[in-house]
Amino acid sequence: MKSLKQKILTDGSVISNTVLKVDTFLNHQIDPKLMADIGKEFAHRFAGKSITKILTLESSGIAPAMMTAMELSVPLVFARKKKSVTMNEDCYIADVYSFTKKETNQITVSKKFLSPEDQVLIIDDFLANGEAALGLYQLIQQAKATTVGFGMVIEKSFQPGREKLLLTGLPVESLARIESLANGMVRFIEHEEMSVK
Amino acid sequence: MKSLKQKILTDGSVISNTVLKVDTFLNHQIDPKLMADIGKEFAHRFAGKSITKILTLESSGIAPAMMTAMELSVPLVFARKKKSVTMNEDCYIADVYSFTKKETNQITVSKKFLSPEDQVLIIDDFLANGEAALGLYQLIQQAKATTVGFGMVIEKSFQPGREKLLLTGLPVESLARIESLANGMVRFIEHEEMSVK
């Protein structure tokens, strides 16, 4: 997605070989026009799938997921992060390990918002190790609902998340795929068709 | 705002005399069409103010704030909640006491996203005791920026938040003002003009 890649180049900051900061437009300050374009792009990439719901994780996933839900005219559900959840029969719960924070959090979603009839598209802001996306996938599985695919705004393709998600057999659509952050420079994977399987 | 009040009546649940649950459309599952209408309504109520930025608090404020930012074509910034923040010269920090959780959290925003030139509209999902909104107001004051007003989706008018916010001298616009939740029923404040001062 050209406008997103351009934005990453102009406004993103490479903090290290593995960390890209995009807090000026994606996960602290948010550019609404870009979010609208992201929503349109995800809707386009998953066109023809009968999506009934968008699932994301608080907080940074909410803005792009919201605009995708808007484009597809379906509800958005965001899972909540908790340090530790006591067993609760009203919620689906999954463990998500954070490599950044080196801790396991639990993510939860109320059982009433995922049902076996649902066809759910998972949206998140970053794909790195895939832990958050797989946690969301587990919540959908617990509900015996169907996952339609994964829509990720920025993918750090040099980390193993994409491969892990592909093991589910589901399509993974990332709007900007970053091959490398070496030498303080963002290099995208170029010349690549990212059509939905 | 008629469509919002209707939604509260049909989909909200009165849990107690003070608690209204709206997790089916506002703060867990989100209705994107309603959020778009909310964004339009806030833009209308604060029309003519030279707003440069929307400020909200993660997570439930993000969706309505996002749609307001979209309508006004300005960036959205969401403050983050933390249990406790070590002094950090890159951030503005304010204390927010939660009456529900009976604990004080800190909310933070990066200094780079609020500057003295900014005219900031505060948006949040609920106005009850006003602590969160006043915390956001403090962040804006620390930045020597201007607060334009407070836009609240649902106001529990029987709690003291509105009065506290009005002490700032700024306009408070709530899209649904609830007079009472007694006897398991939502009663709105009726016949009221809520024009921007």
Coordinates of C-alpha atoms in Angstrom, one line a residue:
Chain A
M1 CA 0.0 0.0 0.0
K2 CA 1.8 3.0 -1.4
S3 CA 0.5 5.8 0.9
L4 CA 1.3 3.8 4.0
K5 CA 4.8 2.9 2.8
Q6 CA 5.4 6.6 2.0
K7 CA 4.2 7.6 5.4
I8 CA 6.5 5.1 7.1
L9 CA 9.4 6.5 5.1
T10 CA 8.7 10.1 5.9
D11 CA 7.3 9.9 9.5
G12 CA 8.6 6.6 10.9
S13 CA 11.7 6.3 13.0
V14 CA 14.1 3.4 13.0
I15 CA 15.0 2.9 16.6
S16 CA 17.1 -0.3 16.1
N17 CA 17.5 -3.2 13.8
T18 CA 14.2 -4.5 15.0
V19 CA 12.2 -1.5 16.2
L20 CA 10.3 0.9 14.0
K21 CA 8.5 3.7 15.7
V22 CA 5.3 4.9 14.0
D23 CA 3.7 6.8 16.9
T24 CA 3.2 9.9 14.8
F25 CA 0.5 8.3 12.7
L26 CA -0.5 4.8 13.9
N27 CA -0.2 4.0 17.6
H28 CA -0.2 7.1 19.7
Q29 CA -1.1 9.9 17.3
I30 CA -3.3 8.7 14.6
D31 CA -3.8 10.0 11.1
P32 CA -7.5 9.5 10.3
K33 CA -7.2 9.9 6.5
L34 CA -4.6 7.2 6.5
M35 CA -6.8 4.9 8.6
A36 CA -9.6 5.4 6.2
D37 CA -7.4 4.3 3.3
I38 CA -6.2 1.3 5.4
G39 CA -9.8 0.3 6.0
K40 CA -10.6 0.5 2.3
E41 CA -7.5 -1.5 1.4
F42 CA -8.3 -4.3 3.9
A43 CA -11.9 -4.4 2.6
H44 CA -10.6 -4.7 -1.0
R45 CA -8.1 -7.4 -0.1
F46 CA -10.7 -9.5 1.7
A47 CA -13.5 -8.7 -0.8
G48 CA -15.8 -11.7 -1.5
K49 CA -15.3 -13.2 1.9
S50 CA -18.5 -13.2 3.9
I51 CA -17.1 -11.3 6.9
T52 CA -19.5 -10.8 9.8
K53 CA -17.1 -9.3 12.3
I54 CA -13.7 -7.7 12.8
L55 CA -11.6 -8.7 15.8
T56 CA -8.7 -6.7 17.1
L57 CA -6.7 -6.1 20.3
E58 CA -6.7 -2.9 22.3
S59 CA -5.4 -0.3 21.9
S60 CA -3.4 0.3 18.7
G61 CA -5.5 -2.1 16.7
I62 CA -8.7 -0.2 17.2
A63 CA -8.3 2.6 14.7
P64 CA -7.4 0.6 11.6
A65 CA -9.9 -2.1 12.7
M66 CA -12.6 0.5 13.1
M67 CA -12.1 1.8 9.6
T68 CA -12.2 -1.7 8.2
A69 CA -15.4 -2.5 10.1
M70 CA -16.8 0.8 8.7
E71 CA -16.0 -0.2 5.1
L72 CA -17.4 -3.7 5.5
S73 CA -20.4 -2.5 7.5
V74 CA -19.9 -5.1 10.2
P75 CA -19.3 -4.7 14.0
L76 CA -15.8 -4.5 15.5
V77 CA -14.9 -6.3 18.7
F78 CA -11.7 -5.5 20.5
A79 CA -10.1 -8.0 22.9
R80 CA -8.8 -6.6 26.2
K81 CA -5.4 -7.2 27.6
K82 CA -5.1 -8.1 31.3
K83 CA -2.1 -9.0 33.4
S84 CA -3.9 -12.1 34.6
V85 CA -7.5 -13.1 34.4
T86 CA -9.3 -15.3 37.0
M87 CA -11.3 -18.0 35.2
N88 CA -14.4 -16.4 34.0
E89 CA -17.1 -18.3 32.3
D90 CA -18.3 -15.3 30.4
C91 CA -15.1 -14.8 28.5
Y92 CA -12.8 -16.5 26.1
I93 CA -9.2 -16.2 27.2
A94 CA -5.9 -16.7 25.5
D95 CA -2.3 -16.2 26.6
V96 CA -0.1 -13.8 24.6
Y97 CA 3.6 -13.6 25.2
S98 CA 5.2 -10.2 24.6
F99 CA 8.8 -10.5 23.4
T100 CA 9.2 -6.7 23.9
K101 CA 8.0 -6.7 27.5
K102 CA 9.1 -10.3 28.2
E103 CA 5.9 -11.1 30.0
T104 CA 2.7 -13.1 29.3
N105 CA -0.6 -11.3 29.3
Q106 CA -4.0 -12.6 28.8
I107 CA -6.4 -11.3 26.3
T108 CA -10.1 -11.8 26.7
V109 CA -13.3 -11.3 24.7
S110 CA -16.8 -11.6 26.0
K111 CA -18.5 -14.9 24.8
K112 CA -21.5 -13.0 23.7
F113 CA -19.6 -11.3 20.9
L114 CA -18.3 -14.4 19.1
S115 CA -20.6 -17.2 17.9
P116 CA -20.2 -20.2 15.7
E117 CA -21.9 -18.5 12.8
D118 CA -19.3 -15.7 12.8
Q119 CA -16.8 -15.2 10.0
V120 CA -14.1 -13.1 11.6
L121 CA -11.3 -11.0 10.1
I122 CA -8.4 -10.4 12.5
I123 CA -6.9 -6.9 12.2
D124 CA -3.8 -5.6 14.1
D125 CA -1.3 -2.8 13.7
F126 CA 1.9 -4.8 13.8
L127 CA 2.9 -8.3 12.8
A128 CA 6.3 -9.2 14.4
N129 CA 6.3 -12.5 16.3
G130 CA 2.6 -13.2 15.7
E131 CA 1.7 -13.8 19.3
A132 CA -1.1 -11.3 19.5
A133 CA -2.6 -12.4 16.2
L134 CA -2.5 -16.0 17.2
G135 CA -4.0 -15.2 20.6
L136 CA -6.9 -13.6 18.7
Y137 CA -7.2 -16.6 16.5
Q138 CA -7.4 -18.8 19.6
L139 CA -10.3 -16.7 20.9
I140 CA -12.2 -17.3 17.6
Q141 CA -11.5 -21.0 17.8
Q142 CA -12.8 -21.2 21.3
A143 CA -16.0 -19.7 20.0
K144 CA -16.1 -22.3 17.2
A145 CA -16.3 -19.4 14.8
T146 CA -14.5 -19.1 11.5
T147 CA -11.4 -17.0 11.0
V148 CA -11.4 -15.5 7.5
G149 CA -7.8 -14.2 7.6
F150 CA -5.3 -11.9 9.1
G151 CA -5.0 -8.2 8.1
M152 CA -1.9 -6.6 9.4
V153 CA -1.0 -2.9 8.9
I154 CA 2.8 -3.3 9.2
E155 CA 4.7 -6.5 9.0
K156 CA 8.3 -7.0 10.1
S157 CA 9.0 -9.7 7.6
F158 CA 12.4 -10.5 9.2
Q159 CA 10.6 -11.7 12.3
P160 CA 8.7 -15.1 12.3
G161 CA 5.1 -13.9 12.7
R162 CA 4.1 -14.3 9.1
E163 CA 5.3 -17.8 8.9
K164 CA 3.5 -18.7 12.1
L165 CA 0.2 -17.3 10.9
L166 CA 0.5 -19.0 7.5
L167 CA 0.6 -22.4 9.4
T168 CA -3.1 -21.8 10.1
G169 CA -3.7 -22.1 6.3
L170 CA -5.3 -18.7 6.3
P171 CA -4.5 -15.7 4.2
V172 CA -2.2 -13.1 5.7
E173 CA -2.4 -9.6 4.2
S174 CA 0.1 -7.0 5.4
L175 CA -0.1 -3.6 3.9
A176 CA 3.6 -2.7 4.3
R177 CA 6.1 -5.6 4.5
I178 CA 9.4 -4.6 5.9
E179 CA 12.4 -6.7 4.8
S180 CA 15.0 -5.0 7.0
L181 CA 15.6 -2.1 9.4
A182 CA 19.4 -2.5 9.2
N183 CA 21.6 0.6 9.1
G184 CA 18.7 2.8 10.3
M185 CA 16.9 2.4 7.0
V186 CA 13.5 0.9 6.2
R187 CA 13.7 -1.5 3.3
F188 CA 10.4 -2.9 2.0
I189 CA 9.8 -6.2 0.3
E190 CA 9.3 -5.0 -3.3
H191 CA 7.6 -6.4 -6.4
E192 CA 5.3 -8.5 -4.6
E193 CA 1.7 -9.4 -5.3
M194 CA -0.2 -9.8 -2.1
S195 CA -3.5 -11.2 -3.4
V196 CA -5.9 -12.9 -1.1
K197 CA -5.6 -16.7 -1.4
Chain B
M1 CA -28.6 12.6 19.9
K2 CA -31.6 10.5 19.0
S3 CA -30.0 7.4 17.4
L4 CA -27.6 7.1 20.4
K5 CA -30.4 7.3 22.9
Q6 CA -32.4 4.8 21.0
K7 CA -29.4 2.4 20.9
I8 CA -29.0 2.8 24.7
L9 CA -32.6 1.9 25.2
T10 CA -32.6 -1.1 22.9
D11 CA -29.1 -2.5 23.5
G12 CA -27.8 -1.1 26.9
S13 CA -28.2 -3.0 30.1
V14 CA -28.8 -1.3 33.5
I15 CA -26.6 -3.2 35.9
S16 CA -27.3 -1.1 39.0
N17 CA -28.5 2.4 39.9
T18 CA -25.1 3.7 38.8
V19 CA -23.9 1.2 36.1
L20 CA -25.0 1.2 32.5
K21 CA -23.5 -1.5 30.3
V22 CA -23.1 -0.5 26.7
D23 CA -20.5 -3.1 25.6
T24 CA -22.6 -4.3 22.7
F25 CA -22.0 -1.1 20.7
L26 CA -19.6 1.3 22.4
N27 CA -16.8 -0.2 24.6
H28 CA -16.2 -3.8 23.7
Q29 CA -18.1 -4.5 20.5
I30 CA -18.4 -1.3 18.5
D31 CA -21.1 -0.3 16.0
P32 CA -19.1 1.6 13.2
K33 CA -22.2 3.3 11.8
L34 CA -23.1 4.7 15.2
M35 CA -19.5 5.9 15.7
A36 CA -19.7 7.7 12.3
D37 CA -22.9 9.5 13.4
I38 CA -21.3 10.3 16.8
G39 CA -18.3 11.8 15.0
K40 CA -20.6 13.9 12.8
E41 CA -22.5 15.1 15.8
F42 CA -19.4 16.2 17.7
A43 CA -18.1 18.0 14.7
H44 CA -21.4 19.8 14.4
R45 CA -21.6 20.8 18.1
F46 CA -18.1 22.2 18.0
A47 CA -18.4 23.7 14.5
G48 CA -16.6 27.1 14.2
K49 CA -14.0 26.3 16.8
S50 CA -10.5 26.0 15.3
I51 CA -9.8 22.5 16.5
T52 CA -6.3 21.2 15.6
K53 CA -6.3 17.9 17.5
I54 CA -8.6 15.4 19.3
L55 CA -7.4 14.0 22.6
T56 CA -8.9 10.8 24.1
L57 CA -7.9 8.0 26.5
E58 CA -7.3 4.4 25.6
S59 CA -9.2 2.2 24.9
S60 CA -12.9 3.0 24.8
G61 CA -12.5 6.6 23.7
I62 CA -10.6 5.7 20.6
A63 CA -13.5 4.7 18.3
P64 CA -15.7 7.8 18.8
A65 CA -12.6 10.1 18.9
M66 CA -11.4 8.5 15.7
M67 CA -14.6 9.3 13.9
T68 CA -14.6 12.9 15.2
A69 CA -11.0 13.4 14.0
M70 CA -12.1 12.0 10.6
E71 CA -15.0 14.5 10.4
L72 CA -12.8 17.4 11.4
S73 CA -9.7 16.3 9.4
V74 CA -7.4 16.6 12.3
P75 CA -5.1 14.1 14.0
L76 CA -6.3 12.0 17.0
V77 CA -4.0 11.4 20.0
F78 CA -4.8 8.9 22.6
A79 CA -3.3 9.0 26.1
R80 CA -2.1 5.8 27.6
K81 CA -3.0 4.4 31.0
K82 CA -0.3 3.0 33.2
K83 CA -0.3 1.7 36.7
S84 CA 2.6 4.0 37.6
V85 CA 5.0 5.9 35.5
T86 CA 8.5 6.7 36.4
M87 CA 9.3 10.4 35.7
N88 CA 9.9 10.7 32.1
E89 CA 10.9 14.0 30.4
D90 CA 9.3 12.9 27.1
C91 CA 5.8 12.7 28.5
Y92 CA 3.1 14.7 30.1
I93 CA 1.6 12.8 33.0
A94 CA -1.6 13.2 35.1
D95 CA -3.2 11.2 37.9
V96 CA -6.6 9.7 37.3
Y97 CA -8.5 8.1 40.1
S98 CA -10.9 5.4 39.1
F99 CA -14.0 5.2 41.4
T100 CA -14.9 1.9 39.8
K101 CA -11.5 0.3 40.4
K102 CA -10.7 2.3 43.5
E103 CA -7.2 3.0 42.3
T104 CA -5.1 5.8 40.9
N105 CA -3.7 5.3 37.4
Q106 CA -1.5 7.6 35.5
I107 CA -2.2 8.7 32.0
T108 CA 0.5 9.9 29.7
V109 CA 0.9 11.5 26.4
S110 CA 4.1 12.1 24.5
K111 CA 5.2 15.8 24.6
K112 CA 5.7 15.8 20.9
F113 CA 2.0 15.5 20.2
L114 CA 0.7 18.5 22.1
S115 CA 2.2 22.0 21.6
P116 CA 1.2 25.5 22.7
E117 CA -0.4 26.2 19.3
D118 CA -2.8 23.3 19.6
Q119 CA -6.6 23.8 20.1
V120 CA -7.6 20.5 21.5
L121 CA -11.1 18.9 21.8
I122 CA -11.3 16.2 24.5
I123 CA -13.5 13.2 23.6
D124 CA -14.4 10.2 25.8
D125 CA -17.0 7.5 25.9
F126 CA -18.4 8.1 29.4
L127 CA -18.7 11.1 31.7
A128 CA -19.3 10.0 35.3
N129 CA -17.0 11.5 37.9
G130 CA -15.0 13.4 35.4
E131 CA -11.6 12.2 36.5
A132 CA -10.5 10.9 33.2
A133 CA -11.6 14.0 31.3
L134 CA -9.9 16.3 33.9
G135 CA -6.7 14.2 33.6
L136 CA -6.8 14.8 29.8
Y137 CA -7.4 18.5 30.5
Q138 CA -4.3 18.6 32.7
L139 CA -2.2 17.0 30.0
I140 CA -3.2 19.8 27.6
Q141 CA -2.5 22.5 30.3
Q142 CA 0.9 21.0 30.9
A143 CA 1.6 21.5 27.1
K144 CA 0.3 25.1 27.4
A145 CA -2.1 24.2 24.6
T146 CA -5.7 25.3 24.5
T147 CA -8.6 23.1 25.4
V148 CA -11.6 23.8 23.2
G149 CA -14.2 21.7 25.1
F150 CA -15.3 18.3 26.2
G151 CA -17.3 15.9 24.0
M152 CA -18.7 13.0 25.9
V153 CA -20.7 10.2 24.4
I154 CA -22.7 9.2 27.4
E155 CA -23.1 11.3 30.5
K156 CA -24.4 10.0 33.8
S157 CA -25.8 13.3 34.9
F158 CA -26.6 12.1 38.4
Q159 CA -22.8 11.9 39.1
P160 CA -20.7 15.0 39.6
G161 CA -18.5 14.8 36.4
R162 CA -20.4 17.5 34.4
E163 CA -20.3 20.0 37.2
K164 CA -16.6 19.5 37.7
L165 CA -15.9 19.9 34.0
L166 CA -18.0 23.1 33.8
L167 CA -15.7 24.6 36.5
T168 CA -13.1 24.9 33.8
G169 CA -15.4 27.4 32.0
L170 CA -15.3 25.3 28.9
P171 CA -18.3 23.8 27.0
V172 CA -19.3 20.3 27.8
E173 CA -21.3 18.5 25.1
S174 CA -22.7 15.1 26.0
L175 CA -24.7 13.2 23.3
A176 CA -26.9 11.3 25.8
R177 CA -27.5 12.7 29.2
I178 CA -28.8 10.1 31.7
E179 CA -30.8 11.5 34.6
S180 CA -31.4 8.3 36.4
L181 CA -30.8 4.5 36.2
A182 CA -33.2 3.8 39.0
N183 CA -35.5 0.8 38.9
G184 CA -33.5 -0.8 36.1
M185 CA -34.7 2.0 33.7
V186 CA -32.7 4.5 31.7
R187 CA -34.2 8.0 32.0
F188 CA -32.7 10.7 29.9
I189 CA -32.7 14.4 30.6
E190 CA -35.3 15.6 28.1
H191 CA -36.2 18.9 26.4
E192 CA -32.8 20.2 26.6
E193 CA -30.8 22.3 24.2
M194 CA -27.2 21.4 24.2
S195 CA -25.7 24.1 22.1
V196 CA -22.1 24.9 22.3
K197 CA -21.4 28.0 24.4

